mmCIF file of C-alpha atoms in Angstrom:
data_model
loop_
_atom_site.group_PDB
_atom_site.id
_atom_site.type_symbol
_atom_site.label_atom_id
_atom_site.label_comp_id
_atom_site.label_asym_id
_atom_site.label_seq_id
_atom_site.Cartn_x
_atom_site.Cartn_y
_atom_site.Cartn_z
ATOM 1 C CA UNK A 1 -13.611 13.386 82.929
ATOM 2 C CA UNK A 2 -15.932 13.964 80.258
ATOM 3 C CA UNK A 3 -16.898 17.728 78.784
ATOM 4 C CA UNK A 4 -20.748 16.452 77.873
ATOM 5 C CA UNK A 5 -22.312 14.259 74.907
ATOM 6 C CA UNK A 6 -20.673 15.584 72.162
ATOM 7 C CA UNK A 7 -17.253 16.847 73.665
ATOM 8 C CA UNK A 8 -14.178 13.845 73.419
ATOM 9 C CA UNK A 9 -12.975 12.916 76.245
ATOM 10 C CA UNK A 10 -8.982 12.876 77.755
ATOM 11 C CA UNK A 11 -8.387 9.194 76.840
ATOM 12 C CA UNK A 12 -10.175 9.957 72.993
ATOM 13 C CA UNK A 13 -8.020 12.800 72.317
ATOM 14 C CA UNK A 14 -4.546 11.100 73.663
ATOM 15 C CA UNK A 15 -5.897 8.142 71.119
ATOM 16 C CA UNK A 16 -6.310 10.485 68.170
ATOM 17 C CA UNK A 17 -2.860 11.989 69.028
ATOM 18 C CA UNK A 18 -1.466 8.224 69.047
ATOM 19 C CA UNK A 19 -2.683 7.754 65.659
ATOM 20 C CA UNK A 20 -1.677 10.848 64.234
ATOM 21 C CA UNK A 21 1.984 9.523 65.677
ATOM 22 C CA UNK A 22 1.378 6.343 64.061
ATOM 23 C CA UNK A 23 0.439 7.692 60.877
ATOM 24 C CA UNK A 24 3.714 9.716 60.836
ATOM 25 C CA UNK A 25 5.760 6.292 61.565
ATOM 26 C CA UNK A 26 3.814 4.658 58.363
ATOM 27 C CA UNK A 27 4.669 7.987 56.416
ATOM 28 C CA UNK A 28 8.465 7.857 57.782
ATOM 29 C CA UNK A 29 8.453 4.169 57.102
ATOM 30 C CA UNK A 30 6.984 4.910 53.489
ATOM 31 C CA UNK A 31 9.567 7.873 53.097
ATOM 32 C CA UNK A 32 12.042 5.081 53.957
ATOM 33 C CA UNK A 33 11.049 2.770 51.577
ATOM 34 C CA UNK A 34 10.515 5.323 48.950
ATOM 35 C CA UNK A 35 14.005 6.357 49.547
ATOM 36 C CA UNK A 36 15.643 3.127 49.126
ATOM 37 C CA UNK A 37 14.086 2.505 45.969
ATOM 38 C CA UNK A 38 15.070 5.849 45.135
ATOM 39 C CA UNK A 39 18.757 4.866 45.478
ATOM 40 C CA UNK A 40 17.754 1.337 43.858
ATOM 41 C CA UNK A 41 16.731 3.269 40.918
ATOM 42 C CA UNK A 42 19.629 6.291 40.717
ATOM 43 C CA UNK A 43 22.157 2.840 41.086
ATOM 44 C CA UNK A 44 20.512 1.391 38.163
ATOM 45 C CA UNK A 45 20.672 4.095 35.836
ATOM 46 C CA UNK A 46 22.400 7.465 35.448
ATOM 47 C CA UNK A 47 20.976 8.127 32.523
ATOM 48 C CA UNK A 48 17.770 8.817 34.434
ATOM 49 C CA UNK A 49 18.330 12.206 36.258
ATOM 50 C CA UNK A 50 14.134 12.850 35.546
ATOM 51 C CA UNK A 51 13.107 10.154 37.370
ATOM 52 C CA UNK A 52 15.589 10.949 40.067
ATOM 53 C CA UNK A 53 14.481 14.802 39.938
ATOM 54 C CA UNK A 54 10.556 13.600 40.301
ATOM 55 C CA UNK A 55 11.541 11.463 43.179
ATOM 56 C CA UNK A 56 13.193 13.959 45.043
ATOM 57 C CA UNK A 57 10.441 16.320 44.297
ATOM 58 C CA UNK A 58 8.055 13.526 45.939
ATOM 59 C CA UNK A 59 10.355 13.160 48.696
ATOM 60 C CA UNK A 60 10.302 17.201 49.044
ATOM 61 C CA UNK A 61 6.624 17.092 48.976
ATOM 62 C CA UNK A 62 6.160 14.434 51.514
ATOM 63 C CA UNK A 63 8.684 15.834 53.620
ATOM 64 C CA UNK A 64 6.715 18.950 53.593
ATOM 65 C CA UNK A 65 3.122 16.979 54.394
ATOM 66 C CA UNK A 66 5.562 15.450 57.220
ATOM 67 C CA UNK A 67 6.240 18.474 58.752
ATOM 68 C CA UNK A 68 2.556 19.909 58.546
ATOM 69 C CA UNK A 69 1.724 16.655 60.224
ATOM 70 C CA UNK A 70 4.384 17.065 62.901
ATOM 71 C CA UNK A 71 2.921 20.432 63.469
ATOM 72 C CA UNK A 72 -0.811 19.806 63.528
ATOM 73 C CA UNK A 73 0.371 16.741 66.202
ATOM 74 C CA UNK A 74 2.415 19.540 68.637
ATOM 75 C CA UNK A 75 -0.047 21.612 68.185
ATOM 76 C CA UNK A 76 -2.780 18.638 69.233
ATOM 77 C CA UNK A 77 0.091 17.749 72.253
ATOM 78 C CA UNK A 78 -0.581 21.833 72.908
ATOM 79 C CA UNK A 79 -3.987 21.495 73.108
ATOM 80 C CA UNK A 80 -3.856 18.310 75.108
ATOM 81 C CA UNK A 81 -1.468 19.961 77.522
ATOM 82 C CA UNK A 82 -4.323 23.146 77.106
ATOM 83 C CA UNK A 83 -7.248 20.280 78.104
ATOM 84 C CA UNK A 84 -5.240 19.090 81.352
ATOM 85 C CA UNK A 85 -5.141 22.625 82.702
ATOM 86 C CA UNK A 86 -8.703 23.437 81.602
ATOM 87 C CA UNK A 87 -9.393 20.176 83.860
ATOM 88 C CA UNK A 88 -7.419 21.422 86.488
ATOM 89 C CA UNK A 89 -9.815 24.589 86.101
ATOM 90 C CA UNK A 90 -12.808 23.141 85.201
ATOM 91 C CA UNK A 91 -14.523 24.457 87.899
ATOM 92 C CA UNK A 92 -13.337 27.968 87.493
ATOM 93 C CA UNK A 93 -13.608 28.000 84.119
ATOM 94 C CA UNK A 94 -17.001 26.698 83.017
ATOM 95 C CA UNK A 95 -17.086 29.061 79.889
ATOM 96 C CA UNK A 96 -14.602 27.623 78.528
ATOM 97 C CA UNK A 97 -16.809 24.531 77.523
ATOM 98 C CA UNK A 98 -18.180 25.981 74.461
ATOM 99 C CA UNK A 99 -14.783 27.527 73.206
ATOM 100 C CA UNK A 100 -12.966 23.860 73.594
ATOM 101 C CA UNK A 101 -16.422 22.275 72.073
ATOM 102 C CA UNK A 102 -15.387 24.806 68.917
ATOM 103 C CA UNK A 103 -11.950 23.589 69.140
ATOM 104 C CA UNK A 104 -12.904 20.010 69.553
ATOM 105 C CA UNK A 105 -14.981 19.880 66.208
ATOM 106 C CA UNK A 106 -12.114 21.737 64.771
ATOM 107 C CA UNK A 107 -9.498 19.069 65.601
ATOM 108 C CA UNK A 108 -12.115 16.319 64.116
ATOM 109 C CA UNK A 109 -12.456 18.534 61.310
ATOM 110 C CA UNK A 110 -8.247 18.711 61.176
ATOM 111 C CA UNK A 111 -7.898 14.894 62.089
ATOM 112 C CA UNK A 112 -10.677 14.478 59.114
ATOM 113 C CA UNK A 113 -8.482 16.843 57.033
ATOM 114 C CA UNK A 114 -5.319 15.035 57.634
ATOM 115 C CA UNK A 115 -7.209 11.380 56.989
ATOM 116 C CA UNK A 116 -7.869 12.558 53.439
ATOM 117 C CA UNK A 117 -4.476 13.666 53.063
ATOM 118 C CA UNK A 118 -3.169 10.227 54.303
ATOM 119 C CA UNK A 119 -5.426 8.702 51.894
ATOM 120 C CA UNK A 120 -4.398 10.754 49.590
ATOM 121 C CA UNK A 121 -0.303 10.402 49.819
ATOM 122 C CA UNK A 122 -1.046 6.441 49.865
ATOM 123 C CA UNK A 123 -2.814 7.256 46.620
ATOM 124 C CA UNK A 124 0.011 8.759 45.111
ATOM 125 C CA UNK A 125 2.768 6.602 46.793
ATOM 126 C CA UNK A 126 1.108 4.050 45.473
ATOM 127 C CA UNK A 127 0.539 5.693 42.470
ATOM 128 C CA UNK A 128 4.604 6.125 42.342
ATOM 129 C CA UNK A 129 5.561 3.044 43.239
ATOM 130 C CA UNK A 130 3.671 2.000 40.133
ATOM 131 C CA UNK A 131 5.861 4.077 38.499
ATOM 132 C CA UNK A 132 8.926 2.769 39.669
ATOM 133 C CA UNK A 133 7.972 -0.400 38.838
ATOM 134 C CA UNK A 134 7.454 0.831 35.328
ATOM 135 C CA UNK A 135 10.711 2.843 34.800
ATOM 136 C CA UNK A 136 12.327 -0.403 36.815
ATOM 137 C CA UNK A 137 11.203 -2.920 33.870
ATOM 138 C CA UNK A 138 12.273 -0.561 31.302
ATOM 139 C CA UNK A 139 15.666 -0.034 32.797
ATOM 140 C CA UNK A 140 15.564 -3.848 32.603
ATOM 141 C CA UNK A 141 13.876 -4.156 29.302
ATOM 142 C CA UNK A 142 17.170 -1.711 28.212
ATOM 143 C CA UNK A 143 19.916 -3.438 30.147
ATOM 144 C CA UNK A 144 18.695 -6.762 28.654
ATOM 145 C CA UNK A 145 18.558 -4.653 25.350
ATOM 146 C CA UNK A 146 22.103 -3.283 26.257
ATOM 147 C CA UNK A 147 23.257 -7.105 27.031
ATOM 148 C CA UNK A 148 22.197 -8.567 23.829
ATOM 149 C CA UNK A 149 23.034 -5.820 21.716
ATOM 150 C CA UNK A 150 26.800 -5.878 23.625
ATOM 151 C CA UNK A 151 26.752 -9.840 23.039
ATOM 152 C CA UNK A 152 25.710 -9.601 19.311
ATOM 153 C CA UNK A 153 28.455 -6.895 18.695
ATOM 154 C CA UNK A 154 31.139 -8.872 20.089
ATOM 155 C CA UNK A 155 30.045 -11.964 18.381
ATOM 156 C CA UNK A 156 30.003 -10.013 15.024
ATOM 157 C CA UNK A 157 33.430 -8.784 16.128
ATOM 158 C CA UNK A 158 34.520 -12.724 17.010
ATOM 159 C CA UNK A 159 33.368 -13.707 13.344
ATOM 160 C CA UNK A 160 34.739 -10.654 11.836
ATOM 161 C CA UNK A 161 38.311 -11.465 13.775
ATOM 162 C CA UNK A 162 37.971 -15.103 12.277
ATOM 163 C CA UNK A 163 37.385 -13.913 8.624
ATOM 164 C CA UNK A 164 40.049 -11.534 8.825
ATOM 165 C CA UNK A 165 42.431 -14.068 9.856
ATOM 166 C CA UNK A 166 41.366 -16.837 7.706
ATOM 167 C CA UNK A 167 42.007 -14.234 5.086
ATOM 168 C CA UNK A 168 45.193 -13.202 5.726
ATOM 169 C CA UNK A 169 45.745 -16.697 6.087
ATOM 170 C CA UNK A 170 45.254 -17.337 2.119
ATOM 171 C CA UNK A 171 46.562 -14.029 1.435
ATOM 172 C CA UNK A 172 50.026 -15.080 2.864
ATOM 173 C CA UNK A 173 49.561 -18.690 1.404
ATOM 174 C CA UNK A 174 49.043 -17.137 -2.158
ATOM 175 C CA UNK A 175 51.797 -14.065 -1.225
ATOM 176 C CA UNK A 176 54.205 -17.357 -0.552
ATOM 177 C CA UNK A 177 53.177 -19.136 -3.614
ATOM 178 C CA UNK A 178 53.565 -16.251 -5.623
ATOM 179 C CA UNK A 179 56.753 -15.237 -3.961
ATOM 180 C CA UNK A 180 57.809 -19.135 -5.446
ATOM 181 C CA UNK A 181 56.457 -18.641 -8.711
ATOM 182 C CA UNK A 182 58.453 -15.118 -9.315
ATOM 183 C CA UNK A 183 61.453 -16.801 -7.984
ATOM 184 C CA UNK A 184 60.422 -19.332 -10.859
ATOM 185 C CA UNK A 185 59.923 -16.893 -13.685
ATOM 186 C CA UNK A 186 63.101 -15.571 -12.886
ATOM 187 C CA UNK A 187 65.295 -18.136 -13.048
ATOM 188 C CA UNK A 188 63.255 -19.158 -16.012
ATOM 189 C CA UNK A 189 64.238 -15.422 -17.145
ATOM 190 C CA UNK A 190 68.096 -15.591 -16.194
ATOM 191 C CA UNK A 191 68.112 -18.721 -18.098
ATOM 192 C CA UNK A 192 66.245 -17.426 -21.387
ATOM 193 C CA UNK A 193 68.308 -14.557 -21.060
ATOM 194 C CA UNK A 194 71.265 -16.604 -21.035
ATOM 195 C CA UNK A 195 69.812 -18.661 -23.734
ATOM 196 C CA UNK A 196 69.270 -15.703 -25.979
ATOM 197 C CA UNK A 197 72.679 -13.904 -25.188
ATOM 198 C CA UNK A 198 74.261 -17.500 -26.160
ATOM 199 C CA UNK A 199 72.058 -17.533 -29.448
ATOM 200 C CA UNK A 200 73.045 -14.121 -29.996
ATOM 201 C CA UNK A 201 76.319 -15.105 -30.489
ATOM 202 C CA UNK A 202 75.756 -18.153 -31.787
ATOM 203 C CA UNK A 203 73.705 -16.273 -34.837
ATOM 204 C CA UNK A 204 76.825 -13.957 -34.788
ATOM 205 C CA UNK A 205 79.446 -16.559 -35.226
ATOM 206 C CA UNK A 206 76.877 -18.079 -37.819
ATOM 207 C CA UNK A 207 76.367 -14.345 -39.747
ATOM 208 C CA UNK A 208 80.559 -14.185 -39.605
ATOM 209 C CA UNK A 209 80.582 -17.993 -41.265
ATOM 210 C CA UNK A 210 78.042 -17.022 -43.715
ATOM 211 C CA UNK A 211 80.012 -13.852 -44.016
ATOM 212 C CA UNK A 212 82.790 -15.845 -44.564
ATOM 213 C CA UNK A 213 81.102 -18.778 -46.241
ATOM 214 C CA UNK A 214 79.599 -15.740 -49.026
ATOM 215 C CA UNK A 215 83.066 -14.690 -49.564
ATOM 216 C CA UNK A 216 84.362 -17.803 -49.903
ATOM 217 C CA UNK A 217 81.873 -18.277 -52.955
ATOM 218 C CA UNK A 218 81.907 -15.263 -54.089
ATOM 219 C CA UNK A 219 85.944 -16.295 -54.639
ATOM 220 C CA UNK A 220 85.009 -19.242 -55.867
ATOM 221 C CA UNK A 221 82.689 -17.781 -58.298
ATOM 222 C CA UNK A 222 85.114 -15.394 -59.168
ATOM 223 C CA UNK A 223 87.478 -18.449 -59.688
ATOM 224 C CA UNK A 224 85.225 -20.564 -61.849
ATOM 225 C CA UNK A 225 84.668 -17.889 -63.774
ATOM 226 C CA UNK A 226 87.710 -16.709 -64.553
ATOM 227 C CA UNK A 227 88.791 -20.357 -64.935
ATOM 228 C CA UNK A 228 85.776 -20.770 -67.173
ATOM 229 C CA UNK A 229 87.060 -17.626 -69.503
ATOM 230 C CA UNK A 230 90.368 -19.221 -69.270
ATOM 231 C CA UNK A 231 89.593 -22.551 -70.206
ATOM 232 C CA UNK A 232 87.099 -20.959 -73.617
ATOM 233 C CA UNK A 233 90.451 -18.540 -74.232
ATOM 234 C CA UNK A 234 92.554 -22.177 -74.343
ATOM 235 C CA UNK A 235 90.355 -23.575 -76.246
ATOM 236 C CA UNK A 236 90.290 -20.793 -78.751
ATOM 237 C CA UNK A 237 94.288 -20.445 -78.865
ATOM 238 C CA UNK A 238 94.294 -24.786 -79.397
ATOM 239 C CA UNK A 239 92.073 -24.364 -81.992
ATOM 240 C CA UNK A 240 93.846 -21.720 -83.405
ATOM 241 C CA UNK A 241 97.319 -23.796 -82.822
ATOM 242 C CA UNK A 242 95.498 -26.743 -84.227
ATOM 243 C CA UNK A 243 94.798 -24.816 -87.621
ATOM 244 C CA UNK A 244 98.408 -22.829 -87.802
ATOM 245 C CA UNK A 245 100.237 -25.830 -86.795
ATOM 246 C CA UNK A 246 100.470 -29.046 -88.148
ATOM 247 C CA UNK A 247 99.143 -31.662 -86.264
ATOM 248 C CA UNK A 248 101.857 -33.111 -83.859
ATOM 249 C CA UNK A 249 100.507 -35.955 -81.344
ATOM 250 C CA UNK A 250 102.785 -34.743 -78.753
ATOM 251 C CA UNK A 251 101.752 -31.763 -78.587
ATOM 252 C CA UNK A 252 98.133 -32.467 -78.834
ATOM 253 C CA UNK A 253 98.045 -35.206 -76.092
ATOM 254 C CA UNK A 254 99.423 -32.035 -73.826
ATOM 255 C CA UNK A 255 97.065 -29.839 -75.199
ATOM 256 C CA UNK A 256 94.386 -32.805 -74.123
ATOM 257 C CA UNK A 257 95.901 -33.115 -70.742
ATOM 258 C CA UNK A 258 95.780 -29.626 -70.067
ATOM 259 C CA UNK A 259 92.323 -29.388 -70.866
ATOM 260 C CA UNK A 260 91.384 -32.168 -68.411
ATOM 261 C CA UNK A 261 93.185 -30.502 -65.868
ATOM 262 C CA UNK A 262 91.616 -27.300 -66.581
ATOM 263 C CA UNK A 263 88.163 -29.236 -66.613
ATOM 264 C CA UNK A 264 88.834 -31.391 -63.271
ATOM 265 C CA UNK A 265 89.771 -28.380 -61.640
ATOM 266 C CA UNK A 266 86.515 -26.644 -62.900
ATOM 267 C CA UNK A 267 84.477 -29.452 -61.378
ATOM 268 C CA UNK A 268 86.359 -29.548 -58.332
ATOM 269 C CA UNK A 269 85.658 -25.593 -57.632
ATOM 270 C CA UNK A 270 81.746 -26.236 -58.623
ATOM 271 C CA UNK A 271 81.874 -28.746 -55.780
ATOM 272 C CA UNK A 272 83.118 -26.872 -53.303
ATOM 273 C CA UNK A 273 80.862 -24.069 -54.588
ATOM 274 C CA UNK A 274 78.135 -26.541 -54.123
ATOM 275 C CA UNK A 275 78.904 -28.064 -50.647
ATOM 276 C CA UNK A 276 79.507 -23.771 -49.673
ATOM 277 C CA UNK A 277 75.844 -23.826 -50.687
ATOM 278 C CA UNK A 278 74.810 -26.234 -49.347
ATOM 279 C CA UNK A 279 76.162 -25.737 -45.820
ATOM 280 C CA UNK A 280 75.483 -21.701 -45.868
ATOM 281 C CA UNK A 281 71.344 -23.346 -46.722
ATOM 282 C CA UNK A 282 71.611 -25.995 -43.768
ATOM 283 C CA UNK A 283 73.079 -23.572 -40.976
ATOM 284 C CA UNK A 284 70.747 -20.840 -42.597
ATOM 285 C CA UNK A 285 67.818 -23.291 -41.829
ATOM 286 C CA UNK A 286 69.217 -24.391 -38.290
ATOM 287 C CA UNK A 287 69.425 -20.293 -37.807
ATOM 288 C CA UNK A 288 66.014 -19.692 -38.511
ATOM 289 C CA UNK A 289 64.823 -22.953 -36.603
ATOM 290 C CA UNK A 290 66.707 -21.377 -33.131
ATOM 291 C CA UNK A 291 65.089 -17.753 -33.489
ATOM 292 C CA UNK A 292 62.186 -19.302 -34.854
ATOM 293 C CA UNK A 293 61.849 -21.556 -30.765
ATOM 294 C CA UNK A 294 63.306 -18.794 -28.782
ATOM 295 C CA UNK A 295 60.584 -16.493 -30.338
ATOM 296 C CA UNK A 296 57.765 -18.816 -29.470
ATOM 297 C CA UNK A 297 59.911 -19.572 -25.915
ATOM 298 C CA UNK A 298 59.923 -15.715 -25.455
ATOM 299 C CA UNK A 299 56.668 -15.398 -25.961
ATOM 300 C CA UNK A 300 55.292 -18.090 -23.613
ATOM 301 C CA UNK A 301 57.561 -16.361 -20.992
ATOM 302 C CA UNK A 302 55.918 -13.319 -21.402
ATOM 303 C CA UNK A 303 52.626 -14.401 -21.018
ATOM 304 C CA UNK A 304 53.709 -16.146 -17.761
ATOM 305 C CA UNK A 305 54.644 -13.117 -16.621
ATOM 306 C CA UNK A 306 51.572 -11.481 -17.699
ATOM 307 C CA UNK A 307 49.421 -13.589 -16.369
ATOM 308 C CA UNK A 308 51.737 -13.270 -12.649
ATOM 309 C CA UNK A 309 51.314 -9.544 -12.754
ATOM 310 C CA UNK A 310 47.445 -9.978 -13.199
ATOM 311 C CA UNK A 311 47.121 -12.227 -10.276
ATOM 312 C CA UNK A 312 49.079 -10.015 -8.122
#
C-alpha cells in the first residue's frame, strides 16, 4: 500500500530497516576484528598501555555509535510497527498522512544521518587500523631491535667468557711456572746458604790457622831473634876468648862447630818462617778467591730473585 508519490512504501521502509541491521552486523563484525587485533597488539607488547587505552577508548566510542544505532533501528521497528496500524486505520485516519510524510523525511533525514556516520566510523576504523599497522611494525622494528641487541650481548658475553678463560689459562700456566721457579730459587737459596754457612767456617778455621799460623811466626820471630842476639853475644864472648886465651885448636874447632850449629839452626827457623809465610799468603789468597765467588754468586742470586718478585 503506498501513502502517495513521495511517501515510502511498507516493503521500502522494512528494506531501510534491513540495512540499518546489516550495517550493525558490519559494525559488530568490525568491532570484532578491531578487538582481536586489540588483543594481538596488548599480547605483543605490555609496554604499550597508550595504545591499549586509545583502543579501548575506540571500542567505547563505537560501542556507544552501536547503541545509538540499535536505538534509531527499534525506534524505526516502532515506527514500522506505528505504519502497520496506521494501515490498519488508513481509512479512519486520513490526517495522519501528512504527520507520517513529516516522519518519513525525518527517517531519510536519520537514515542520511546515520550513512555519514557509517562513512565516517569506516573513516576512522580505517584510519586506526592504519595505526595498528604502524605501532605493529614498530613493535616489530623493536623486537627485532630487542633480538639483535639480546644476540650481540650474549655474543660479547661468549667472547668475553673465552678471553677470560684463555686468560686464566696463562695466568695459571705462568702461576705454575713461577710456582717451579721459586721452588728453584730456593733450593738454589738452601744451597748458597749452606754454601756460605760452610765458607763461614771454613774462613773461621782459616782465621784460627792464620791465628795460629801468626803466632807461630811471631814465635819464630821471636826465636830467630833471640837466636840472632845469641849467636852476635857468642861471637863477641869467642872473640873475646880468642884474644884472652891462647889459641888452642880444640877448643876453637868447638867454638867453630858451635857456630855452625847456631847458624844451621838460624837457617832452619828462617825456613820455616818462610814456608809460615808462604802458606798464611796462599790460604790468604784461596780466602779471598772463595768470598771473592760467593759475593759475585750472592749477588746473581739476588737479582734472580729480584727479577721473580718483579714478574710476580
Amino acid at each position: 500500500m503506498s501513502f502517495g508519490d513521495g511517501n515510502p512504501t511498507y516493503e521500502e521502509l522494512m528494506e531501510v530497516v534491513q540495512r540499518q541491521q546489516e550495517v550493525i552486523e558490519i559494525f559488530e563484525q568490525q568491532m570484532d576484528a578491531c578487538r582481536l587485533e586489540s588483543r594481538k597488539i596488548v599480547e605483543e607488547s605490555e609496554k604499550k598501555s597508550e595504545i591499549i587505552k586509545i583502543l579501548e577508548e575506540t571500542e567505547s566510542l563505537m560501542k556507544t555509535e552501536i547503541e545509538s544505532l540499535r536505538n534509531e533501528k527499534n525506534e524505526l521497528m516502532e515506527q514500522r510497527k506505528r505504519m502497520m496500524s496506521s494501515e490498519m486505520r488508513e481509512e479512519k485516519e486520513l490526517e495522519t498522512i501528512e504527520e507520517l510524510r513529516l516522519k518519513n523525511k525525518e527517517m531519510f533525514y536519520n537514515l542520511e544521518k546515520m550513512k555519514t556516520q557509517q562513512a565516517g566510523l569506516e573513516i576512522e576504523l580505517e584510519t586506526q587500523k592504519k595505526n595498528n599497522e604502524f605501532l605493529r611494525s614498530e613493535l616489530e622494528l623493536e623486537k627485532l631491535q630487542k633480538q639483535e641487541e639480546k644476540q650481540r650481548i650474549t655474543e660479547n658475553a661468549e667472547t668475553m667468557e673465552k678471553e677470560k678463560k684463555q686468560k686464566c689459562d696463562e695466568l695459571q700456566k705462568n702461576l705454575s711456572k713461577c710456582q717451579i721457579e721459586l721452588a728453584q730459587l730456593k733450593t738454589e737459596i738452601q744451597v748458597k746458604e749452606h754454601r756460605e754457612k760452610q765458607l763461614e767456617r771454613l774462613y773461621e778455621d782459616v782465621m784460627e790457622e792464620m791465628k795460629e799460623t801468626r803466632k807461630d811466626k811471631s814465635a819464630v820471630m821471636v826465636r830467630c831473634s833471640s837466636m840472632t842476639a845469641e849467636c852476635a853475644e857468642l861471637k863477641t864472648r869467642i872473640q873475646q876468648l880468642r884474644a884472652k886465651l891462647p889459641r888452642n885448636e880444640h877448643d876453637i874447632e868447638d867454638m867453630n862447630k858451635l857456630l855452625g850449629d847456631q847458624s844451621h839452626l838460624i837457617a832452619a827457623l828462617r825456613e820455616e818462617t818462610k814456608l809460615l809465610a808462604r802458606k798464611l799468603e796462599v790460604d790468604s789468597r784461596e780466602y779471598r778467591q772463595t768470598i771473592k765467588l760467593l759475593k759475585h754468586e750472592k749477588r746473581e742470586l739476588e737479582q734472580r730473585i729480584e727479577a721473580f718478585l718483579r714478574v710476580d
